Amino acid sequence: MISTMALVVEAQDQIAWRSRELDDSLVDEVLIAPTVVGLCGTDLEIISGLIDPGYIRYPVVLGHEWAGVVKSDGPLLGKLVVVEGIIPCWHCAMCRAGRTNLCEVYQEIGFTRDGAAAQLISVPSQLVHVLAPGVTALRGCLVEPSAVVYQALLKSSPAPNLKVLIVGDGTIALLAAHLLSLFSPNSIDMVGRRAAQANLAESAGVTNFHTSPDEVSAVYDLVIEAAGSPESVETAVRKAKRGATVTLLGLTGNSSRASLVVDDIVNNDLEILGSFSYTSKSFSKIVELINSSQIAPEFLITHRFPITDWAGALATLSQSAGARGKVILELNQIPGAL
Ligand SMILES: [Zn+2]
Ligand SMILES: [Zn+2]
């Protein structure tokens, strides 16, 4: 065992940057020094305890969106890498069917085992992906949320030329707009909550940005809900055209309920999809797209904090003033690694 400094969520509303034991002797694992860790709403749910208890094991080191430099001896030593967070067992029926996001032995870095907001992390070597020369850790830390969005888009199987509405204006919503360009939509409208997000939305490829569902009179072929509130789920269903697909990406907290008019769902022949995390295949595809610069989501990073100011980073993530894209923590700063 070795000890490392880590941002540990001990239990609900208890978080500390402290020393944490790390088993550095696990077979088929590599040690990595994370350089950039992105934070997201799910991290806030982990801290507040709003996350579904079936998907978390306290105490846990925070951090599931990250990139880092390999420290273990071997062919990967010194490489800047990203790591799949879902750890498939490869034996269960879901894994064998390629649906590794639904592995029956749910294990995920930053949820059921320690995450990357630490000086060192140990991860299974088969989940490690090397970033291409010139690809920065800032771009790399967006592989994980991009894979989540990509998985949902694949499941929605958008045909070309669709009119798409995205409900929400946070990073998942903005990433959805950015990645939709891969599917050649006719237009991408967004209904967010805050006018300050308009420029980020435009950079992400949004055609029309609104701050209230009342401003949106059209109905859409594909509606993506990425705000994670019961009201936004209701908006998403209301704005779907007959025969449309509604894809739900946002988590609303494990105790909240949305109220839907079931007759509208039936009469409008809607397809309502949920999408959980990403498969190993989707993660690999995003690494390929990022390494070849076909997607370049780093424009989303608006706030950078040293790990020692984790409290400031979390406060920024919770606040509602000004434009806010991805909030990141920087660790072990190595020249050239960012
Ligand atoms: Zn996340
Ligand atoms: Zn499995």
Coordinates of C-alpha atoms and ligand atoms in Angstrom, one line a residue:
M1 CA 0.0 0.0 0.0
I2 CA 1.1 3.6 -0.6
S3 CA -0.6 6.8 0.4
T4 CA -1.7 9.6 -1.8
M5 CA -3.5 12.8 -1.3
A6 CA -7.1 12.6 -2.5
L7 CA -10.4 14.5 -2.5
V8 CA -12.5 12.0 -0.5
V9 CA -16.2 12.1 0.0
E10 CA -16.5 10.3 3.3
A11 CA -20.3 10.3 3.5
Q12 CA -23.2 12.7 2.7
D13 CA -21.9 16.3 2.9
Q14 CA -18.5 15.3 4.2
I15 CA -15.6 16.0 1.9
A16 CA -11.9 16.5 2.6
W17 CA -8.6 16.7 0.8
R18 CA -6.6 14.1 2.8
S19 CA -4.2 11.2 2.7
R20 CA -5.8 8.0 1.3
E21 CA -4.3 4.5 1.2
L22 CA -3.9 3.1 -2.3
D23 CA -3.2 -0.5 -3.2
D24 CA -0.4 -0.3 -5.8
S25 CA 0.1 -4.0 -6.1
L26 CA -3.0 -5.0 -7.9
V27 CA -2.5 -7.4 -10.9
D28 CA -3.1 -5.9 -14.3
E29 CA -3.4 -2.4 -12.9
V30 CA -1.4 0.7 -13.7
L31 CA -0.7 3.8 -11.6
I32 CA -1.6 7.1 -13.1
A33 CA -1.0 10.7 -12.0
P34 CA -4.2 12.6 -12.9
T35 CA -3.5 16.1 -14.3
V36 CA -7.0 17.3 -15.0
V37 CA -10.3 16.3 -13.4
G38 CA -13.6 17.7 -14.7
L39 CA -16.5 18.1 -12.2
C40 CA -20.2 17.7 -13.0
G41 CA -23.6 17.7 -11.5
T42 CA -23.2 14.0 -10.6
D43 CA -20.3 14.9 -8.4
L44 CA -22.6 17.3 -6.5
E45 CA -25.2 14.5 -6.2
I46 CA -22.4 12.2 -4.7
I47 CA -21.5 14.9 -2.2
S48 CA -25.1 15.8 -1.3
G49 CA -26.2 12.2 -1.1
L50 CA -28.9 12.7 -3.7
I51 CA -27.4 10.0 -5.9
D52 CA -29.2 6.7 -6.1
P53 CA -27.5 4.7 -3.3
G54 CA -27.2 1.7 -5.6
Y55 CA -24.6 3.6 -7.6
I56 CA -22.2 4.8 -4.9
R57 CA -20.0 3.4 -2.3
Y58 CA -18.7 5.8 0.4
P59 CA -16.0 6.7 1.3
V60 CA -15.0 7.4 -2.3
V61 CA -12.4 9.6 -4.0
L62 CA -14.3 12.0 -6.4
G63 CA -13.4 12.3 -10.1
H64 CA -14.7 10.4 -13.1
E65 CA -13.9 12.8 -16.0
W66 CA -10.2 13.0 -16.2
A67 CA -6.8 12.5 -18.0
G68 CA -3.5 11.7 -16.5
V69 CA 0.1 10.5 -17.0
V70 CA 1.0 6.8 -16.5
K71 CA 3.6 6.3 -13.7
S72 CA 3.9 2.5 -13.8
D73 CA 6.9 1.0 -15.6
G74 CA 6.0 -0.5 -19.0
P75 CA 5.1 0.5 -22.5
L76 CA 2.7 3.2 -21.2
L77 CA 5.1 4.9 -18.9
G78 CA 4.9 8.7 -19.3
K79 CA 1.9 8.6 -21.8
L80 CA -1.0 11.0 -21.4
V81 CA -4.1 8.7 -21.2
V82 CA -7.8 8.6 -20.5
V83 CA -9.5 5.7 -18.8
E84 CA -12.9 4.1 -19.2
G85 CA -14.8 4.6 -15.9
I86 CA -17.2 1.6 -16.2
I87 CA -15.3 -1.6 -15.4
P88 CA -17.0 -4.4 -17.3
C89 CA -16.7 -8.0 -15.9
W90 CA -16.8 -9.3 -19.5
H91 CA -18.6 -12.5 -18.3
C92 CA -22.2 -11.5 -17.6
A93 CA -24.9 -11.6 -20.3
M94 CA -24.9 -7.9 -20.7
C95 CA -21.1 -7.7 -21.2
R96 CA -21.2 -10.6 -23.6
A97 CA -23.8 -8.8 -25.6
G98 CA -21.5 -5.7 -25.7
R99 CA -23.8 -3.7 -23.4
T100 CA -21.0 -3.1 -20.9
N101 CA -22.7 0.0 -19.5
L102 CA -25.2 -2.4 -18.0
C103 CA -22.7 -4.9 -16.6
E104 CA -24.4 -6.9 -13.9
V105 CA -21.5 -6.3 -11.6
Y106 CA -21.7 -2.5 -11.6
Q107 CA -18.2 -1.0 -10.9
E108 CA -17.3 2.5 -11.8
I109 CA -14.3 4.7 -11.1
G110 CA -15.4 7.7 -9.0
F111 CA -18.5 5.9 -7.9
T112 CA -18.0 2.4 -6.5
R113 CA -14.2 2.7 -6.5
D114 CA -11.8 5.6 -6.0
G115 CA -11.8 8.3 -8.6
A116 CA -9.2 10.6 -10.0
A117 CA -9.2 13.7 -7.9
A118 CA -6.0 12.4 -6.3
Q119 CA -2.2 12.6 -6.8
L120 CA -2.3 8.9 -7.9
I121 CA -5.0 6.4 -9.0
S122 CA -4.7 2.7 -9.8
V123 CA -6.8 1.5 -12.7
P124 CA -7.2 -1.8 -14.8
S125 CA -4.7 -1.5 -17.6
Q126 CA -7.2 -2.8 -20.2
L127 CA -9.3 0.3 -19.7
V128 CA -6.5 2.7 -20.5
H129 CA -6.5 4.7 -23.8
V130 CA -3.5 6.7 -25.0
L131 CA -4.2 10.2 -26.3
A132 CA -2.6 11.1 -29.6
P133 CA 0.4 13.5 -29.6
G134 CA -0.8 17.1 -29.4
V135 CA -4.1 16.2 -27.7
T136 CA -4.2 18.0 -24.4
A137 CA -5.4 16.7 -21.0
L138 CA -8.0 19.5 -21.1
R139 CA -9.6 17.9 -24.2
G140 CA -9.0 14.4 -22.7
C141 CA -11.0 15.1 -19.5
L142 CA -14.0 15.6 -21.8
V143 CA -13.8 12.1 -23.2
E144 CA -16.0 10.6 -20.4
P145 CA -18.9 13.0 -20.6
S146 CA -18.7 13.0 -24.4
A147 CA -19.0 9.2 -24.3
V148 CA -22.1 9.5 -22.1
V149 CA -23.7 11.8 -24.7
Y150 CA -22.5 9.7 -27.7
Q151 CA -24.1 6.6 -26.2
A152 CA -27.4 8.4 -25.9
L153 CA -27.2 9.8 -29.4
L154 CA -26.4 6.3 -30.8
K155 CA -29.4 4.9 -29.0
S156 CA -31.6 7.7 -30.5
S157 CA -30.2 6.7 -33.9
P158 CA -30.8 10.2 -35.4
A159 CA -31.3 10.1 -39.2
P160 CA -29.8 13.1 -41.1
N161 CA -31.7 16.3 -41.4
L162 CA -33.7 16.1 -38.2
K163 CA -35.0 19.1 -36.3
V164 CA -33.5 18.6 -32.8
L165 CA -34.4 20.3 -29.5
I166 CA -32.1 20.1 -26.5
V167 CA -33.6 20.9 -23.1
G168 CA -30.9 22.2 -20.8
D169 CA -27.9 24.4 -21.1
G170 CA -25.3 22.7 -18.9
T171 CA -22.2 20.8 -20.2
I172 CA -24.1 17.6 -21.1
A173 CA -26.6 19.7 -23.1
L174 CA -23.8 21.7 -24.8
L175 CA -21.9 18.4 -25.5
A176 CA -25.0 17.0 -27.1
A177 CA -25.1 20.0 -29.5
H178 CA -21.4 19.6 -30.3
L179 CA -21.7 15.8 -30.9
L180 CA -24.9 16.1 -32.9
S181 CA -22.8 17.6 -35.8
L182 CA -21.6 14.0 -36.4
F183 CA -25.2 13.1 -37.4
S184 CA -25.9 16.0 -39.8
P185 CA -29.1 17.4 -38.2
N186 CA -31.2 20.1 -40.0
S187 CA -31.1 22.4 -36.9
I188 CA -30.4 22.2 -33.2
D189 CA -32.5 24.4 -30.9
M190 CA -31.8 24.7 -27.2
V191 CA -34.1 25.7 -24.4
G192 CA -31.9 26.6 -21.4
R193 CA -32.4 28.5 -18.3
R194 CA -29.8 31.2 -18.4
A195 CA -29.1 33.8 -21.1
A196 CA -25.4 33.8 -20.0
Q197 CA -25.1 30.4 -21.7
A198 CA -26.0 31.7 -25.2
N199 CA -22.4 32.1 -26.4
L200 CA -21.4 28.7 -25.3
A201 CA -24.5 27.3 -27.0
E202 CA -23.5 29.0 -30.2
S203 CA -20.0 27.6 -30.1
A204 CA -21.5 24.2 -29.6
G205 CA -23.5 24.5 -32.8
V206 CA -26.9 25.6 -31.5
T207 CA -29.1 27.3 -34.1
N208 CA -31.6 29.1 -31.8
F209 CA -31.1 29.5 -28.1
H210 CA -34.1 30.2 -25.8
T211 CA -34.3 30.6 -22.1
S212 CA -38.0 29.6 -21.7
P213 CA -40.0 26.8 -23.2
D214 CA -42.7 29.4 -23.8
E215 CA -40.4 30.9 -26.5
V216 CA -40.4 27.6 -28.4
S217 CA -43.5 27.1 -30.5
A218 CA -42.2 24.4 -32.8
V219 CA -42.2 20.7 -32.2
Y220 CA -39.2 18.5 -32.9
D221 CA -38.2 15.1 -34.4
L222 CA -35.8 14.5 -31.6
V223 CA -35.8 16.0 -28.2
I224 CA -32.9 15.5 -25.8
E225 CA -33.5 16.2 -22.2
A226 CA -30.2 17.1 -20.5
A227 CA -31.3 19.5 -17.7
G228 CA -32.2 16.9 -15.1
S229 CA -35.3 18.3 -13.6
P230 CA -38.9 17.0 -13.6
E231 CA -40.1 20.2 -15.4
S232 CA -37.6 19.8 -18.2
V233 CA -38.6 16.2 -18.7
E234 CA -42.2 17.4 -19.0
T235 CA -41.1 20.1 -21.5
A236 CA -39.2 17.5 -23.5
V237 CA -42.3 15.4 -24.0
R238 CA -44.5 18.4 -24.8
K239 CA -42.1 19.6 -27.5
A240 CA -41.9 16.3 -29.3
K241 CA -43.6 16.0 -32.7
R242 CA -45.8 13.0 -33.4
G243 CA -43.6 10.0 -34.0
A244 CA -40.6 11.7 -32.4
T245 CA -38.0 10.3 -30.1
V246 CA -37.4 11.8 -26.6
T247 CA -34.1 10.9 -25.1
L248 CA -33.5 11.4 -21.4
L249 CA -29.9 12.1 -20.2
G250 CA -30.4 14.2 -17.1
L251 CA -30.7 12.8 -13.6
T252 CA -33.3 14.5 -11.5
G253 CA -32.3 13.0 -8.1
N254 CA -33.5 9.7 -6.9
S255 CA -36.6 10.9 -5.1
S256 CA -38.1 13.2 -7.7
R257 CA -41.0 12.4 -10.0
A258 CA -42.1 13.9 -13.3
S259 CA -45.7 14.2 -14.3
L260 CA -46.5 13.2 -17.8
V261 CA -49.7 13.1 -19.9
V262 CA -49.7 9.5 -20.9
D263 CA -52.3 10.0 -23.6
D264 CA -50.0 12.4 -25.3
I265 CA -47.2 9.8 -25.3
V266 CA -49.5 7.2 -26.8
N267 CA -51.4 9.4 -29.2
N268 CA -48.2 11.0 -30.4
D269 CA -46.5 7.6 -30.9
L270 CA -43.5 8.8 -28.9
E271 CA -40.4 6.8 -28.2
I272 CA -39.0 7.8 -24.8
L273 CA -35.5 6.5 -24.1
G274 CA -33.3 6.6 -21.1
S275 CA -29.5 6.2 -21.6
F276 CA -27.1 5.1 -18.9
S277 CA -23.4 5.9 -19.1
Y278 CA -21.5 4.4 -22.0
T279 CA -20.3 1.1 -23.4
S280 CA -16.6 0.3 -23.9
K281 CA -17.2 0.6 -27.6
S282 CA -18.7 4.1 -27.3
F283 CA -15.8 5.3 -25.1
S284 CA -13.3 3.9 -27.7
K285 CA -15.1 5.7 -30.5
I286 CA -14.9 9.0 -28.7
V287 CA -11.2 8.5 -28.1
E288 CA -10.8 8.0 -31.8
L289 CA -12.9 11.1 -32.6
I290 CA -10.9 13.2 -30.1
N291 CA -7.5 11.9 -31.2
S292 CA -8.4 12.8 -34.8
S293 CA -9.8 16.2 -33.8
Q294 CA -13.2 15.4 -35.4
I295 CA -14.6 16.6 -32.1
A296 CA -12.9 19.2 -30.0
P297 CA -15.0 20.0 -27.0
E298 CA -12.5 21.9 -24.9
F299 CA -14.2 25.2 -25.7
L300 CA -16.6 24.1 -23.0
I301 CA -14.0 24.6 -20.2
T302 CA -14.7 27.9 -18.6
H303 CA -13.3 27.5 -15.1
R304 CA -10.0 26.0 -13.9
F305 CA -9.0 25.6 -10.3
P306 CA -5.9 24.1 -8.6
I307 CA -6.9 21.0 -6.6
T308 CA -6.2 22.8 -3.4
D309 CA -9.1 25.1 -4.2
W310 CA -11.6 22.3 -4.6
A311 CA -14.1 24.2 -2.5
G312 CA -14.0 27.1 -4.9
A313 CA -14.5 24.8 -7.8
L314 CA -17.5 23.1 -6.2
A315 CA -19.0 26.5 -5.3
T316 CA -18.6 27.6 -8.9
L317 CA -20.3 24.5 -10.1
S318 CA -23.3 25.2 -7.9
Q319 CA -23.6 28.9 -8.7
S320 CA -25.8 30.4 -11.3
A321 CA -24.1 33.7 -12.4
G322 CA -22.2 34.2 -15.7
A323 CA -21.4 31.7 -18.4
R324 CA -20.5 28.3 -17.0
G325 CA -19.3 25.3 -19.0
K326 CA -17.0 22.7 -17.6
V327 CA -15.3 23.4 -14.3
I328 CA -12.1 21.5 -13.8
L329 CA -9.5 20.8 -11.2
E330 CA -5.8 20.7 -12.1
L331 CA -3.3 18.4 -10.3
N332 CA 0.3 17.4 -10.4
Q333 CA 1.0 20.0 -13.0
I334 CA 3.6 18.8 -15.4
P335 CA 4.9 21.1 -18.1
G336 CA 3.4 20.3 -21.4
A337 CA 0.8 17.9 -19.9
L338 CA -2.0 20.4 -20.1
Ligands
ZN1 ZN -19.8 13.5 -15.0
ZN2 ZN -20.5 -7.7 -16.9

